[in-house]
mmCIF file of C-alpha atoms in Angstrom:
data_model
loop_
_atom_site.group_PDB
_atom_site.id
_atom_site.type_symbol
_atom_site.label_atom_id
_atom_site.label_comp_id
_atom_site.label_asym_id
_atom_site.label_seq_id
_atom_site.Cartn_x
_atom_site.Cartn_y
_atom_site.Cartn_z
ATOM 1 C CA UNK A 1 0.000 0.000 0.000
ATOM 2 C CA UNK A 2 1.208 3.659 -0.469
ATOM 3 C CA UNK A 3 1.901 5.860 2.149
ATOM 4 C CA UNK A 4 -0.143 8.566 2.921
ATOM 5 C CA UNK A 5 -0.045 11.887 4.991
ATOM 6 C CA UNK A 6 -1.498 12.113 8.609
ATOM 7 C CA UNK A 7 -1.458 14.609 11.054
ATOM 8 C CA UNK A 8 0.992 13.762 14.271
ATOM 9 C CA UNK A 9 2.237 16.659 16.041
ATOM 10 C CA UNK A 10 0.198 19.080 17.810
ATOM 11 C CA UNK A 11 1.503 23.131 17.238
ATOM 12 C CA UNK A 12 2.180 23.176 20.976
ATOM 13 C CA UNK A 13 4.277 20.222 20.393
ATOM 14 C CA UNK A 14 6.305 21.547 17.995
ATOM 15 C CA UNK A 15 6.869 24.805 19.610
ATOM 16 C CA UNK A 16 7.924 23.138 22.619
ATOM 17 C CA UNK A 17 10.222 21.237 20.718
ATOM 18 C CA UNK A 18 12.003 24.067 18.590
ATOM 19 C CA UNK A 19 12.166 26.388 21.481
ATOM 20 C CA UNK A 20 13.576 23.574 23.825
ATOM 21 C CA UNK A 21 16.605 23.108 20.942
ATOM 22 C CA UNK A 22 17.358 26.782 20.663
ATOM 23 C CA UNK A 23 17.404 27.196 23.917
ATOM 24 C CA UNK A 24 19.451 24.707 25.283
ATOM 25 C CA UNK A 25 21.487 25.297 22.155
ATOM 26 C CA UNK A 26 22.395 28.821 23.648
ATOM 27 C CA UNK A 27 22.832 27.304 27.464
ATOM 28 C CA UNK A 28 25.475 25.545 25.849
ATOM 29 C CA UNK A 29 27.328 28.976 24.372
ATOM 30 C CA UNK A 30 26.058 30.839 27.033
ATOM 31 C CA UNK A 31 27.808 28.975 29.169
ATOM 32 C CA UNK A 32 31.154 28.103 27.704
ATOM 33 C CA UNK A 33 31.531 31.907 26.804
ATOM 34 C CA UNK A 34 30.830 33.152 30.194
ATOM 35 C CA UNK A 35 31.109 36.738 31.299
ATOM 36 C CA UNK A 36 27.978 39.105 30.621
ATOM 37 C CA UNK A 37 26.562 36.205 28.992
ATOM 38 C CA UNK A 38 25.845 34.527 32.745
ATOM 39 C CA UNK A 39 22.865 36.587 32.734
ATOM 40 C CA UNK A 40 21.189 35.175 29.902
ATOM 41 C CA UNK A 41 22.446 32.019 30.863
ATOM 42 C CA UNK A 42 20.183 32.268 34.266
ATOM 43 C CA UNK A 43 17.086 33.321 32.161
ATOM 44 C CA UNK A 44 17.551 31.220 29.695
ATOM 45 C CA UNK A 45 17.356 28.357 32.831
ATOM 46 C CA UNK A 46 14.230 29.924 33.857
ATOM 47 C CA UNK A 47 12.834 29.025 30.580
ATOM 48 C CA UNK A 48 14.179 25.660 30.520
ATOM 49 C CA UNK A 49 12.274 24.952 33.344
ATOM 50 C CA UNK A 50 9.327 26.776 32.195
ATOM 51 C CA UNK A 51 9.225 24.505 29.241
ATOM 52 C CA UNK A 52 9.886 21.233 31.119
ATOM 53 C CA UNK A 53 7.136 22.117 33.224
ATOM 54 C CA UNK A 54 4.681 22.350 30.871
ATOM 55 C CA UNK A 55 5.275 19.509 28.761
ATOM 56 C CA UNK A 56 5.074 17.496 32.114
ATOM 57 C CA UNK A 57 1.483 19.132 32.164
ATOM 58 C CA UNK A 58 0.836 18.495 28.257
ATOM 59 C CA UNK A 59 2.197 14.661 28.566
ATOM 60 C CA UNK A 60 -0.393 13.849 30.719
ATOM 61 C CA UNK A 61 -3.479 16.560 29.256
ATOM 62 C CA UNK A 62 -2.113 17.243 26.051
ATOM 63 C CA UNK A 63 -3.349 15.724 22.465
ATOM 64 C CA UNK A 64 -2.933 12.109 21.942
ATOM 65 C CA UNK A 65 0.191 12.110 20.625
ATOM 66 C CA UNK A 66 1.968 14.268 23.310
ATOM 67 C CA UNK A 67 0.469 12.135 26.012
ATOM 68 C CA UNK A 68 2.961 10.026 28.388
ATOM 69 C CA UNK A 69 0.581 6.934 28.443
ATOM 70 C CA UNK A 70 0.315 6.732 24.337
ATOM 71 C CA UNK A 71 4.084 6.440 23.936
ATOM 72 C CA UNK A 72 6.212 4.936 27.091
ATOM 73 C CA UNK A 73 6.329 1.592 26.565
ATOM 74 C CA UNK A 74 7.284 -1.690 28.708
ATOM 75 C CA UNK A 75 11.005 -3.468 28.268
ATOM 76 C CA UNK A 76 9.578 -5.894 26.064
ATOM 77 C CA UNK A 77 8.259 -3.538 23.436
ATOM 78 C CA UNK A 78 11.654 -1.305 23.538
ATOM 79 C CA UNK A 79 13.353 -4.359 23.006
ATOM 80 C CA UNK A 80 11.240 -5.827 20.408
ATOM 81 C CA UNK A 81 11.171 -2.419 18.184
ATOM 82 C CA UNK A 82 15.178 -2.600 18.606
ATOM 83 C CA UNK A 83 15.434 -5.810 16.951
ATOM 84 C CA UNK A 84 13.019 -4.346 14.126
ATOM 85 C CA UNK A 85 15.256 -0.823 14.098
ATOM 86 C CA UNK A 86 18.179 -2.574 12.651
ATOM 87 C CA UNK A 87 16.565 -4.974 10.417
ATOM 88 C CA UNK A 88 15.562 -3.965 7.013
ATOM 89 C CA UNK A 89 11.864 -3.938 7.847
ATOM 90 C CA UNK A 90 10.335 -0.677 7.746
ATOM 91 C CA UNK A 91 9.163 0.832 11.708
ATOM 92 C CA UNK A 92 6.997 3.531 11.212
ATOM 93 C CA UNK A 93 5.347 4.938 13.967
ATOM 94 C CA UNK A 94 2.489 7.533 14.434
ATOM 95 C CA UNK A 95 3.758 9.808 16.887
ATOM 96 C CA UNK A 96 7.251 8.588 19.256
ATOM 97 C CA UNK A 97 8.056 5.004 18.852
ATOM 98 C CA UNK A 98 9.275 3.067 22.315
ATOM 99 C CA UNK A 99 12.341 3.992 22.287
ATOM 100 C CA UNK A 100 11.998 7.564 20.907
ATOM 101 C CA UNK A 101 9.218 7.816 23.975
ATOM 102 C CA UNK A 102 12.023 7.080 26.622
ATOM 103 C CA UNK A 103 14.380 9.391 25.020
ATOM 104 C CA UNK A 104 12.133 11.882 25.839
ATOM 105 C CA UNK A 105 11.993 10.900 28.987
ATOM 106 C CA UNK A 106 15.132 11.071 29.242
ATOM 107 C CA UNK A 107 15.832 14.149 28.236
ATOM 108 C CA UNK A 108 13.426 15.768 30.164
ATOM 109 C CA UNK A 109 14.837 14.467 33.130
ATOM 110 C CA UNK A 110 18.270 15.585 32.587
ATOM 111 C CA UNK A 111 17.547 19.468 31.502
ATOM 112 C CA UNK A 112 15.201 19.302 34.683
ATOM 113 C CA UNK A 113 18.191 18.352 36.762
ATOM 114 C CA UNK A 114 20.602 20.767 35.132
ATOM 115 C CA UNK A 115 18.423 23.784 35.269
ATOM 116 C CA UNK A 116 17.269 23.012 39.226
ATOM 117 C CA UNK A 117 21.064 22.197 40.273
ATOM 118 C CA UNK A 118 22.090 25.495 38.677
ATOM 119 C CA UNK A 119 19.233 27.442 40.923
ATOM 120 C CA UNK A 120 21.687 26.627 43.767
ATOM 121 C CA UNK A 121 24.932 26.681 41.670
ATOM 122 C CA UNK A 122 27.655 29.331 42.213
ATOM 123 C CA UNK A 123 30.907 29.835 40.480
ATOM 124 C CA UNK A 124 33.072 31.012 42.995
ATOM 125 C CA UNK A 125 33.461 34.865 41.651
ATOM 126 C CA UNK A 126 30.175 36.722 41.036
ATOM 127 C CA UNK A 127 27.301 34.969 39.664
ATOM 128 C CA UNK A 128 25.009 32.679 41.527
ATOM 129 C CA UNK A 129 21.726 30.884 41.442
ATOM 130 C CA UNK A 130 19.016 32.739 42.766
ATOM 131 C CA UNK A 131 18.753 29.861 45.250
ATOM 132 C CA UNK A 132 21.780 29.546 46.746
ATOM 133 C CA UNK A 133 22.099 31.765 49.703
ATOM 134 C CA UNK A 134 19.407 28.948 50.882
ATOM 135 C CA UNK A 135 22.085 25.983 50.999
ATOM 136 C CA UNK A 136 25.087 26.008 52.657
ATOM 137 C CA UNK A 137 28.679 26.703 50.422
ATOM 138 C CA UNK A 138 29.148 22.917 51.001
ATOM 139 C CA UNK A 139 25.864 21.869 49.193
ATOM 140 C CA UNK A 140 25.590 24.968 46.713
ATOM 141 C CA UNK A 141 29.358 23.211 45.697
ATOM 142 C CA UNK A 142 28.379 20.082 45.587
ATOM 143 C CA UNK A 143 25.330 21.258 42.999
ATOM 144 C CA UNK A 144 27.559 23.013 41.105
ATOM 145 C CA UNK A 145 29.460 19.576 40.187
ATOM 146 C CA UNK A 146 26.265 17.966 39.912
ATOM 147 C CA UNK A 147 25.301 21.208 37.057
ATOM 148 C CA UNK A 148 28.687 20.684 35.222
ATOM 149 C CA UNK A 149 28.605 17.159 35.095
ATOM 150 C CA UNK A 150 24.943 16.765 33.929
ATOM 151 C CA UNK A 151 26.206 18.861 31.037
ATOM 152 C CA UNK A 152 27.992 16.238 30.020
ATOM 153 C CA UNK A 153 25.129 13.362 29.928
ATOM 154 C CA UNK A 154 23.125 15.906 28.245
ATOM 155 C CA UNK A 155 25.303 16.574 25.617
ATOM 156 C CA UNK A 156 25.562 12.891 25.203
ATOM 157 C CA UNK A 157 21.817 12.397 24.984
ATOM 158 C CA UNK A 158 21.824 15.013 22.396
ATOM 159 C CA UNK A 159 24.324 13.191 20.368
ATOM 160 C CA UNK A 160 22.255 10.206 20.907
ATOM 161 C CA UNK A 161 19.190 11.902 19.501
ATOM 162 C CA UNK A 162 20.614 13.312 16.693
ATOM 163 C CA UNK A 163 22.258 9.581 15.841
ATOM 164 C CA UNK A 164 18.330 8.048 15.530
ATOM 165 C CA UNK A 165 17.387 11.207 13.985
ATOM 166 C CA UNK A 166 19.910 10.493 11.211
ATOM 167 C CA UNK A 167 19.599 6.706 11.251
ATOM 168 C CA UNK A 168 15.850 6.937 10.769
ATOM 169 C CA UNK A 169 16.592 9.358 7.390
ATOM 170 C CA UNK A 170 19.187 7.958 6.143
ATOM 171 C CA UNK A 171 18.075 4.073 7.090
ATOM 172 C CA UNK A 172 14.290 4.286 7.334
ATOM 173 C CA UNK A 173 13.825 6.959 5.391
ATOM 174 C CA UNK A 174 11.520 8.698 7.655
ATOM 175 C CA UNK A 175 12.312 12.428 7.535
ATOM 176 C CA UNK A 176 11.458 12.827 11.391
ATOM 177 C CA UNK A 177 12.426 16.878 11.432
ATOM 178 C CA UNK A 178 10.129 17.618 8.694
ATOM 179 C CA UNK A 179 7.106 16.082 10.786
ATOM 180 C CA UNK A 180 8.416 17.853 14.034
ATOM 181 C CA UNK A 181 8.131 21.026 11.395
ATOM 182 C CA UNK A 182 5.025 20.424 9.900
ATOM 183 C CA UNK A 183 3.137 18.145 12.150
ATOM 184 C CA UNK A 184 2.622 15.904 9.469
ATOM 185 C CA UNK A 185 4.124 12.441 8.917
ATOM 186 C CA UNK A 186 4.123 10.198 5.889
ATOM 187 C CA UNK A 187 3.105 6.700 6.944
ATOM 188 C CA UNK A 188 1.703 3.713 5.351
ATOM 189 C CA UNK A 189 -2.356 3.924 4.566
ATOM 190 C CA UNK A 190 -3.389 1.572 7.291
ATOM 191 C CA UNK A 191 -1.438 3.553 9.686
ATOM 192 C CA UNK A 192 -2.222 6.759 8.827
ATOM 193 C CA UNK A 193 -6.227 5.810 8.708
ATOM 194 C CA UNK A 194 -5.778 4.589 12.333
ATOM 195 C CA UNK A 195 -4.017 8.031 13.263
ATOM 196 C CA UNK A 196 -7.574 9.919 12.012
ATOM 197 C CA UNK A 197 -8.538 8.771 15.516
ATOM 198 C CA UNK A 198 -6.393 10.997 17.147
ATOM 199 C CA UNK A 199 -7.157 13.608 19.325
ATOM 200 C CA UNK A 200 -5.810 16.768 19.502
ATOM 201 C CA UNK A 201 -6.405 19.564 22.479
ATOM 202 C CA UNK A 202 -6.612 22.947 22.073
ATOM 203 C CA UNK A 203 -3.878 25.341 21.790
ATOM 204 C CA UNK A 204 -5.711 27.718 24.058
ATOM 205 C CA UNK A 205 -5.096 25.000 26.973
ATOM 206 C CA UNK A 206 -1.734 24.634 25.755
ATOM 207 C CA UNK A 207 -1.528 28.613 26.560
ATOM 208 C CA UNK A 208 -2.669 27.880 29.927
ATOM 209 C CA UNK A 209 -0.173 25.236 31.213
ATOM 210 C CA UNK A 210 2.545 27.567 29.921
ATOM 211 C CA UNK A 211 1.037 30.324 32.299
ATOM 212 C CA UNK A 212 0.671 28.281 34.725
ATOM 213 C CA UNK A 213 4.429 26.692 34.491
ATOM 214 C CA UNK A 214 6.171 30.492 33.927
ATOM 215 C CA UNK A 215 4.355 31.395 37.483
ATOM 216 C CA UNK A 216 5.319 28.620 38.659
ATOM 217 C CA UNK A 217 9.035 29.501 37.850
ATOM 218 C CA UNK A 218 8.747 32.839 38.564
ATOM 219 C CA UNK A 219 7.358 31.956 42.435
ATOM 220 C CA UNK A 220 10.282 29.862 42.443
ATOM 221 C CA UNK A 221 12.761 31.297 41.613
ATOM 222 C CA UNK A 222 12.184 35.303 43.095
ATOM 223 C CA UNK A 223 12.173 33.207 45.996
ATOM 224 C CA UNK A 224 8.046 34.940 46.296
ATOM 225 C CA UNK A 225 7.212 31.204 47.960
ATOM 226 C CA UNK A 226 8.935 32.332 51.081
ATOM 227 C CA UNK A 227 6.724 34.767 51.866
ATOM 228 C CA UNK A 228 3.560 32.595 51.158
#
C-alpha cells in the first residue's frame, strides 16, 4: 500500500520542541563563553524549566500524541522495536516510537536536573543561582558539580538523539524533522487511517499550562514562595 499523509504533532508540540533546541542550544554557548553572557544564561534556565514544566502538564493533558501513556512503553516492546530498528523492515510509527518515547523521557529528566542544580549553583566569583544563599557553600558546591557534570550526559543524549534522527533518514527513510516542522508524517495507509482517531487539544489550553508553568518559575525562583 502507499503511504499517505497524517497529522501527528500538535503546534504546541512543535513549539515546545524548537524552542527547547534553541534554547538549550544557547545554554550551551552561554555557558562556555561566560562573562555578561551569565545573565542570559540564568534566564535562559528559567525558561528551561518553564518549558519542562509544561510539557510534564501536556504529557499527561495534552493531544494524543503528546500524552505520556500513548508512547512509554514496557522493556519488552523497547526491546522488540530494537530488533526491528536494525533490520531492514520498515518501523513507522504515528507519533514517538518506544524507544523515541524514553528518550524523551530522558531528556526531560536531565535538563530538569541541570536547570534546578544550577538554581543553587555558584561559580566562585560573582554569579550565583538565585537559590543559593538557601544551601550552605558545602551543598551549593556540591550542585555546582552535579550542574557541570549533567552537562555532560546531556550533551551525550543530544548526540544520541541526533544519531536516531539520522539513522531513521538515512536508514528508514523517515524524515522525522520535517514532521516535528510540519506536524505531518508520511506513513503507510493503514497507519495513517488509524491516526484519524487521534485527538488533539486545544492550543488555548496549551496557553494555559505555559502560564501556569512560567508562574510557577517565577514563584520559584524570586524566591516569592517564602513569603507565602
Amino acid at each position: 500500500m502507499s503511504d499517505r499523509s497524517a497529522r501527528i504533532w500538535d503546534l504546541p508540540v512543535r513549539l515546545f520542541h524548537w524552542s527547547l533546541a534553541l534554547v538549550v542550544a544557547f545554554q550551551f554557548f552561554s555557558g562556555n563563553v561566560g562573562g555578561n553572557l551569565m545573565r542570559w544564561h540564568m534566564l535562559g534556565g528559567y525558561t528551561i524549566l518553564v518549558l519542562v514544566l509544561f510539557r510534564l502538564a501536556w504529557g499527561v493533558g495534552g493531544s494524543t500524541t503528546a500524552r505520556f501513556s500513548s508512547f512509554l512503553a514496557g522493556p519488552r516492546a523497547a526491546l522488540a522495536f530494537a530488533r526491528r530498528l536494525l533490520s531492514r523492515a520498515p518501523a513507522p510509527y504515528a507519533g514517538h516510537n518506544p524507544l523515541g518515547g524514553w528518550m524523551v523521557v530522558a531528556l526531560l529528566v536531565a535538563l530538569a536536573l541541570q536547570a534546578g542544580s544550577g538554581l543553587f549553583a555558584n561559580d566562585d566569583i560573582a554569579t550565583e543561582g538565585p537559590l543559593a544563599a538557601l544551601v550552605s557553600k558545602a551543598t551549593s558546591d556540591r550542585l555546582t558539580a552535579v550542574h557541570h557534570w549533567t552537562h555532560k550526559g546531556l550533551l551525550a543524549l543530544i548526540a544520541l538523539h541526533l544519531g536516531a534522527v539520522l539513522y531513521h533518514w538515512r536508514v528508514k527513510k523517515e524524515n522525522l524533522v520535517g514532521a516535528m516542522f510540519t506536524g505531518v508524517k508520511r506513513l503507510p495507509a493503514e497507519l495513517a487511517q488509524e491516526s484519524a482517531a487521534l485527538r488533539f487539544a486545544s492550543p488555548w489550553r496549551a496557553l494555559a499550562l505555559l502560564v501556569v508553568a512560567a508562574l510557577l518559575v517565577w514563584l520559584l525562583v524570586s524566591k516569592t514562595f517564602l513569603k507565602l
